[in-house]
Amino acid sequence: MSHNTFGHLFRVTTFGESHGPTIGCVVDGCPPRIPLTEADIQGFLEKRRPGQSRFTTQRKEPDLVRIVSGVMTDEAGVQVTTGAPIALLIDNVDQRSKDYGEIKDQYRPGHADFTYDAKYGIRDYRGGGRSSARETAMRVAAGAIARKVVSGVTIRGALVQLGPHRIDRSQWDDAQIDENPFFCPDASAAAFWAEYLDGVRKSGSSCGAVVEVVADGVPPGWGAPIYGKLDAELASALMSVNAVKAVEIGDGMAAAELSGEENADEMRAGADGKPVFLSNHAGGILGGISTGQPIVARFAVKPTSSILALRRAVDRFGAEVDVRTKGRHDPCVGIRAVPVGEAMMAIVLADAFLRHRGQVGVGPAWPFPRS
Ligand SMILES: Cc1cc2nc3c(=O)[nH]c(=O)nc-3n(C[C@H](O)[C@H](O)[C@H](O)COP(=O)(O)O)c2cc1C
């Protein structure tokens, strides 16, 4: 099963299954002398950890991370990265394979059961094996290290739509995001969602969501043209997250409805001569290269496919069956996808930053003097 590695200079390889003893990752290419402790990583894992509200799965996964290589204590007594590969491990402690006994030979519609079996000929029915989003815990852990590589950048994710219900953008308040179980910036939308999702959960169903991730503080110049476009890499990174079915950068799909005048992010000279953009339809990326504006990405997460409601399917032997998935599943996996989206943004930006240094050295002194 190839393709477990992501990134170029900042390179993340994950391993492990949901019902194996451990999941882990190796972060290769992290620069040396960056202070790094387990506590730096744990805070981000807490945001993804299940069982924190009635709106996420009740699986008990403490997700305690261990750093097993790539750090040492320096002369000042601070634990720092050495530049060597950083290996991280998290023990799996709350597996209940028996929850999956009934679907051992059945393919859950909407899940990866059929395609994995068709390709590899082996069915890891215990939580989906490698297709389980348990793997995304390691993305979040690696993302915490990536954030330290691009420490001048602030990355913030939020849920902007739950099922068909969008937030009211005029009510956006960053301070609200950590005040409700949805990472929702609109307090009244969060209250409404709570009622809505209770109904979804009690009926044994599930719903989708839209997540928005914004990176502030990225200077102009990161990314590359042609096959190394920052927006292409971001789209690939976010699309690789389980259950993601669409990614938008900036205005995304809506840009097709704008006129050229509306879509143009006009520029004026700022006090320091640097351009000030009057809008950000482009989402902070032009020609695959960052503009210095906030980088804005949104992604759509489909409804959880493991649901209690009966669905028609087939089994491994080609017989028709009706599938009901018991066990502890999120009624909306989009909620826990918020920290995962933030992590993928951080990993892409750390990789772009390191490559940018290699591509241009110290870079041009912009704006150029008029000759
Ligand atoms: C944070 C997170 C948690 C998830 N938890 C579940 C889950 O409990 N049950 C489930 O059926 N799918 C869950 N998923 C989605 C599946 O992993 C995913 O739908 C499946 O692997 C098929 O892949 P695809 O949807 O990307 O095509 C989760 C996704 C994310 C991002």
mmCIF file of C-alpha atoms in Angstrom, residues 27-241:
data_model
loop_
_atom_site.group_PDB
_atom_site.id
_atom_site.type_symbol
_atom_site.label_atom_id
_atom_site.label_comp_id
_atom_site.label_asym_id
_atom_site.label_seq_id
_atom_site.Cartn_x
_atom_site.Cartn_y
_atom_site.Cartn_z
ATOM 1 C CA VAL A 27 8.486 14.067 9.998
ATOM 2 C CA ASP A 28 11.552 14.355 7.811
ATOM 3 C CA GLY A 29 13.155 17.683 6.907
ATOM 4 C CA CYS A 30 12.216 19.715 9.969
ATOM 5 C CA PRO A 31 14.975 22.314 10.457
ATOM 6 C CA PRO A 32 17.186 22.006 13.569
ATOM 7 C CA ARG A 33 17.133 24.060 16.783
ATOM 8 C CA ILE A 34 13.365 24.560 16.951
ATOM 9 C CA PRO A 35 12.068 24.129 20.525
ATOM 10 C CA LEU A 36 9.703 21.164 20.505
ATOM 11 C CA THR A 37 8.014 19.217 23.295
ATOM 12 C CA GLU A 38 5.136 16.790 23.420
ATOM 13 C CA ALA A 39 3.010 19.538 25.006
ATOM 14 C CA ASP A 40 3.431 21.643 21.837
ATOM 15 C CA ILE A 41 1.761 18.860 19.875
ATOM 16 C CA GLN A 42 -0.743 17.634 22.458
ATOM 17 C CA GLY A 43 -2.760 20.871 22.469
ATOM 18 C CA PHE A 44 -3.672 20.431 18.820
ATOM 19 C CA LEU A 45 -4.502 16.738 19.278
ATOM 20 C CA GLU A 46 -6.941 17.725 22.022
ATOM 21 C CA LYS A 47 -8.952 19.694 19.471
ATOM 22 C CA ARG A 48 -9.324 16.632 17.234
ATOM 23 C CA ARG A 49 -9.798 14.131 20.061
ATOM 24 C CA PRO A 50 -13.216 12.448 20.094
ATOM 25 C CA GLY A 51 -15.662 12.232 22.976
ATOM 26 C CA GLN A 52 -15.475 15.899 23.950
ATOM 27 C CA SER A 53 -19.144 16.616 23.297
ATOM 28 C CA ARG A 54 -22.287 14.674 22.399
ATOM 29 C CA PHE A 55 -21.729 15.780 18.799
ATOM 30 C CA THR A 56 -18.638 13.638 18.219
ATOM 31 C CA THR A 57 -18.014 9.918 18.587
ATOM 32 C CA GLN A 58 -17.953 8.598 22.150
ATOM 33 C CA ARG A 59 -14.833 6.527 21.448
ATOM 34 C CA LYS A 60 -12.293 7.245 24.180
ATOM 35 C CA GLU A 61 -9.048 8.011 22.418
ATOM 36 C CA PRO A 62 -6.729 9.960 24.757
ATOM 37 C CA ASP A 63 -4.264 10.394 21.871
ATOM 38 C CA LEU A 64 -1.210 10.916 24.063
ATOM 39 C CA VAL A 65 1.713 11.604 21.744
ATOM 40 C CA ARG A 66 5.318 10.500 22.317
ATOM 41 C CA ILE A 67 8.309 11.975 20.512
ATOM 42 C CA VAL A 68 10.730 9.093 20.038
ATOM 43 C CA SER A 69 13.421 10.664 17.857
ATOM 44 C CA GLY A 70 14.732 13.889 16.359
ATOM 45 C CA VAL A 71 14.953 16.024 19.504
ATOM 46 C CA MET A 72 17.545 16.609 22.215
ATOM 47 C CA THR A 73 18.133 18.986 25.117
ATOM 48 C CA ASP A 74 20.473 21.835 24.123
ATOM 49 C CA GLU A 75 23.057 23.705 26.245
ATOM 50 C CA ALA A 76 20.329 26.026 27.553
ATOM 51 C CA GLY A 77 18.306 23.033 28.761
ATOM 52 C CA VAL A 78 15.646 23.423 26.062
ATOM 53 C CA GLN A 79 14.426 20.414 24.092
ATOM 54 C CA VAL A 80 14.965 21.259 20.420
ATOM 55 C CA THR A 81 14.793 19.546 17.062
ATOM 56 C CA THR A 82 18.121 18.225 15.767
ATOM 57 C CA GLY A 83 17.274 18.150 12.065
ATOM 58 C CA ALA A 84 17.036 14.342 12.189
ATOM 59 C CA PRO A 85 13.735 12.595 11.404
ATOM 60 C CA ILE A 86 11.166 13.198 14.138
ATOM 61 C CA ALA A 87 9.159 10.079 14.937
ATOM 62 C CA LEU A 88 5.877 10.414 16.824
ATOM 63 C CA LEU A 89 3.768 7.616 18.287
ATOM 64 C CA ILE A 90 0.238 7.463 19.675
ATOM 65 C CA ASP A 91 -1.093 4.263 21.264
ATOM 66 C CA ASN A 92 -4.542 3.037 20.240
ATOM 67 C CA VAL A 93 -6.378 2.267 23.459
ATOM 68 C CA ASP A 94 -10.113 2.117 22.741
ATOM 69 C CA GLN A 95 -10.562 -0.343 19.918
ATOM 70 C CA ARG A 96 -13.696 -2.448 19.909
ATOM 71 C CA SER A 97 -13.300 -4.742 16.919
ATOM 72 C CA LYS A 98 -16.498 -6.554 17.887
ATOM 73 C CA ASP A 99 -18.458 -3.410 16.974
ATOM 74 C CA TYR A 100 -17.549 -4.228 13.399
ATOM 75 C CA GLY A 101 -18.290 -7.995 13.570
ATOM 76 C CA GLU A 102 -21.638 -7.700 11.812
ATOM 77 C CA ILE A 103 -20.164 -5.839 8.841
ATOM 78 C CA LYS A 104 -17.089 -8.089 8.602
ATOM 79 C CA ASP A 105 -17.986 -9.207 5.098
ATOM 80 C CA GLN A 106 -20.283 -6.333 4.133
ATOM 81 C CA TYR A 107 -19.379 -3.180 2.278
ATOM 82 C CA ARG A 108 -20.663 0.009 3.922
ATOM 83 C CA PRO A 109 -22.069 2.263 1.180
ATOM 84 C CA GLY A 110 -20.081 5.497 1.051
ATOM 85 C CA HIS A 111 -17.065 4.036 2.870
ATOM 86 C CA ALA A 112 -13.825 2.668 1.414
ATOM 87 C CA ASP A 113 -14.675 -0.993 2.178
ATOM 88 C CA PHE A 114 -15.437 -2.062 -1.393
ATOM 89 C CA THR A 115 -12.590 -0.200 -3.101
ATOM 90 C CA TYR A 116 -9.906 -1.333 -0.630
ATOM 91 C CA ASP A 117 -11.076 -4.944 -0.934
ATOM 92 C CA ALA A 118 -11.299 -4.732 -4.735
ATOM 93 C CA LYS A 119 -7.745 -3.400 -4.867
ATOM 94 C CA TYR A 120 -5.902 -5.273 -2.091
ATOM 95 C CA GLY A 121 -8.052 -8.393 -1.647
ATOM 96 C CA ILE A 122 -7.907 -8.161 2.122
ATOM 97 C CA ARG A 123 -10.640 -6.700 4.290
ATOM 98 C CA ASP A 124 -9.550 -4.912 7.459
ATOM 99 C CA TYR A 125 -13.076 -4.593 8.788
ATOM 100 C CA ARG A 126 -11.898 -3.425 12.235
ATOM 101 C CA GLY A 127 -12.679 0.266 11.879
ATOM 102 C CA GLY A 128 -11.590 0.358 8.257
ATOM 103 C CA GLY A 129 -7.871 -0.199 8.879
ATOM 104 C CA ARG A 130 -5.818 2.298 6.945
ATOM 105 C CA SER A 131 -8.925 3.995 5.510
ATOM 106 C CA SER A 132 -9.954 5.022 9.017
ATOM 107 C CA ALA A 133 -9.605 8.710 9.868
ATOM 108 C CA ARG A 134 -7.631 7.584 12.910
ATOM 109 C CA GLU A 135 -4.700 8.353 10.593
ATOM 110 C CA THR A 136 -5.616 12.038 10.679
ATOM 111 C CA ALA A 137 -4.413 12.244 14.304
ATOM 112 C CA MET A 138 -0.875 11.959 12.919
ATOM 113 C CA ARG A 139 -1.549 14.733 10.407
ATOM 114 C CA VAL A 140 -2.562 16.950 13.314
ATOM 115 C CA ALA A 141 0.600 15.988 15.231
ATOM 116 C CA ALA A 142 2.828 16.687 12.203
ATOM 117 C CA GLY A 143 0.917 19.918 11.624
ATOM 118 C CA ALA A 144 1.861 21.107 15.109
ATOM 119 C CA ILE A 145 5.540 20.771 14.143
ATOM 120 C CA ALA A 146 4.893 22.485 10.795
ATOM 121 C CA ARG A 147 3.381 25.466 12.623
ATOM 122 C CA LYS A 148 6.683 25.880 14.474
ATOM 123 C CA VAL A 149 8.573 25.948 11.171
ATOM 124 C CA VAL A 150 6.349 28.833 9.976
ATOM 125 C CA SER A 151 5.935 30.474 13.357
ATOM 126 C CA GLY A 152 5.090 33.882 11.842
ATOM 127 C CA VAL A 153 1.976 32.403 10.266
ATOM 128 C CA THR A 154 -1.333 32.063 12.131
ATOM 129 C CA ILE A 155 -3.641 29.315 10.941
ATOM 130 C CA ARG A 156 -7.267 29.230 12.010
ATOM 131 C CA GLY A 157 -10.029 26.837 10.942
ATOM 132 C CA ALA A 158 -13.760 27.191 11.463
ATOM 133 C CA LEU A 159 -16.938 25.331 10.535
ATOM 134 C CA VAL A 160 -18.989 27.607 8.287
ATOM 135 C CA GLN A 161 -21.777 25.223 7.301
ATOM 136 C CA LEU A 162 -23.383 22.193 8.962
ATOM 137 C CA GLY A 163 -25.628 20.155 6.686
ATOM 138 C CA PRO A 164 -27.567 22.767 4.692
ATOM 139 C CA HIS A 165 -27.232 25.428 7.421
ATOM 140 C CA ARG A 166 -24.649 28.182 6.783
ATOM 141 C CA ILE A 167 -23.352 30.689 9.313
ATOM 142 C CA ASP A 168 -24.273 34.356 9.010
ATOM 143 C CA ARG A 169 -20.914 35.882 8.031
ATOM 144 C CA SER A 170 -21.878 39.270 9.436
ATOM 145 C CA GLN A 171 -21.925 37.536 12.869
ATOM 146 C CA TRP A 172 -18.356 36.177 12.526
ATOM 147 C CA ASP A 173 -16.497 36.424 15.837
ATOM 148 C CA ASP A 174 -13.121 34.650 16.142
ATOM 149 C CA ALA A 175 -13.527 34.535 19.915
ATOM 150 C CA GLN A 176 -16.593 32.259 19.485
ATOM 151 C CA ILE A 177 -14.695 29.517 17.656
ATOM 152 C CA ASP A 178 -13.396 27.873 20.813
ATOM 153 C CA GLU A 179 -16.575 28.574 22.779
ATOM 154 C CA ASN A 180 -18.799 25.923 21.192
ATOM 155 C CA PRO A 181 -18.389 22.253 20.204
ATOM 156 C CA PHE A 182 -18.487 23.065 16.460
ATOM 157 C CA PHE A 183 -15.558 25.506 16.006
ATOM 158 C CA CYS A 184 -18.293 27.865 14.810
ATOM 159 C CA PRO A 185 -17.594 31.627 14.647
ATOM 160 C CA ASP A 186 -21.318 32.534 14.764
ATOM 161 C CA ALA A 187 -22.822 31.954 18.236
ATOM 162 C CA SER A 188 -26.435 31.801 17.110
ATOM 163 C CA ALA A 189 -25.632 29.384 14.270
ATOM 164 C CA ALA A 190 -23.857 27.153 16.822
ATOM 165 C CA ALA A 191 -26.955 27.118 19.034
ATOM 166 C CA PHE A 192 -29.143 26.213 16.066
ATOM 167 C CA TRP A 193 -26.697 23.523 14.898
ATOM 168 C CA ALA A 194 -26.803 21.875 18.336
ATOM 169 C CA GLU A 195 -30.529 21.259 17.982
ATOM 170 C CA TYR A 196 -30.234 20.235 14.348
ATOM 171 C CA LEU A 197 -27.407 17.763 14.950
ATOM 172 C CA ASP A 198 -29.181 16.249 17.961
ATOM 173 C CA GLY A 199 -32.019 15.393 15.600
ATOM 174 C CA VAL A 200 -29.652 13.933 13.014
ATOM 175 C CA ARG A 201 -27.859 11.842 15.634
ATOM 176 C CA LYS A 202 -31.030 10.534 17.283
ATOM 177 C CA SER A 203 -32.444 9.437 13.937
ATOM 178 C CA GLY A 204 -29.308 7.320 13.292
ATOM 179 C CA SER A 205 -28.315 9.498 10.350
ATOM 180 C CA SER A 206 -25.397 11.873 9.660
ATOM 181 C CA CYS A 207 -24.720 15.145 7.870
ATOM 182 C CA GLY A 208 -21.930 16.956 6.038
ATOM 183 C CA ALA A 209 -20.202 20.278 6.656
ATOM 184 C CA VAL A 210 -18.001 22.986 5.157
ATOM 185 C CA VAL A 211 -14.736 23.969 6.851
ATOM 186 C CA GLU A 212 -12.847 27.205 6.183
ATOM 187 C CA VAL A 213 -9.136 27.499 6.945
ATOM 188 C CA VAL A 214 -7.304 30.836 6.812
ATOM 189 C CA ALA A 215 -3.548 31.411 7.084
ATOM 190 C CA ASP A 216 -2.471 34.933 8.042
ATOM 191 C CA GLY A 217 1.088 36.206 7.838
ATOM 192 C CA VAL A 218 2.306 34.354 4.750
ATOM 193 C CA PRO A 219 4.579 36.813 2.888
ATOM 194 C CA PRO A 220 4.422 37.228 -0.903
ATOM 195 C CA GLY A 221 6.462 34.658 -2.821
ATOM 196 C CA TRP A 222 5.794 31.211 -1.343
ATOM 197 C CA GLY A 223 4.776 28.577 -3.844
ATOM 198 C CA ALA A 224 5.886 28.048 -7.410
ATOM 199 C CA PRO A 225 4.463 28.151 -10.917
ATOM 200 C CA ILE A 226 3.302 25.298 -13.122
ATOM 201 C CA TYR A 227 3.334 21.973 -11.243
ATOM 202 C CA GLY A 228 4.310 23.408 -7.862
ATOM 203 C CA LYS A 229 1.407 25.810 -7.457
ATOM 204 C CA LEU A 230 0.615 26.572 -3.851
ATOM 205 C CA ASP A 231 -3.126 26.376 -4.509
ATOM 206 C CA ALA A 232 -2.725 23.012 -6.255
ATOM 207 C CA GLU A 233 -0.717 21.635 -3.331
ATOM 208 C CA LEU A 234 -3.225 22.977 -0.846
ATOM 209 C CA ALA A 235 -6.114 21.467 -2.773
ATOM 210 C CA SER A 236 -4.323 18.116 -2.935
ATOM 211 C CA ALA A 237 -3.531 18.225 0.791
ATOM 212 C CA LEU A 238 -7.095 19.032 1.810
ATOM 213 C CA MET A 239 -8.627 16.631 -0.688
ATOM 214 C CA SER A 240 -6.474 13.849 0.795
ATOM 215 C CA VAL A 241 -8.320 14.192 4.114
#
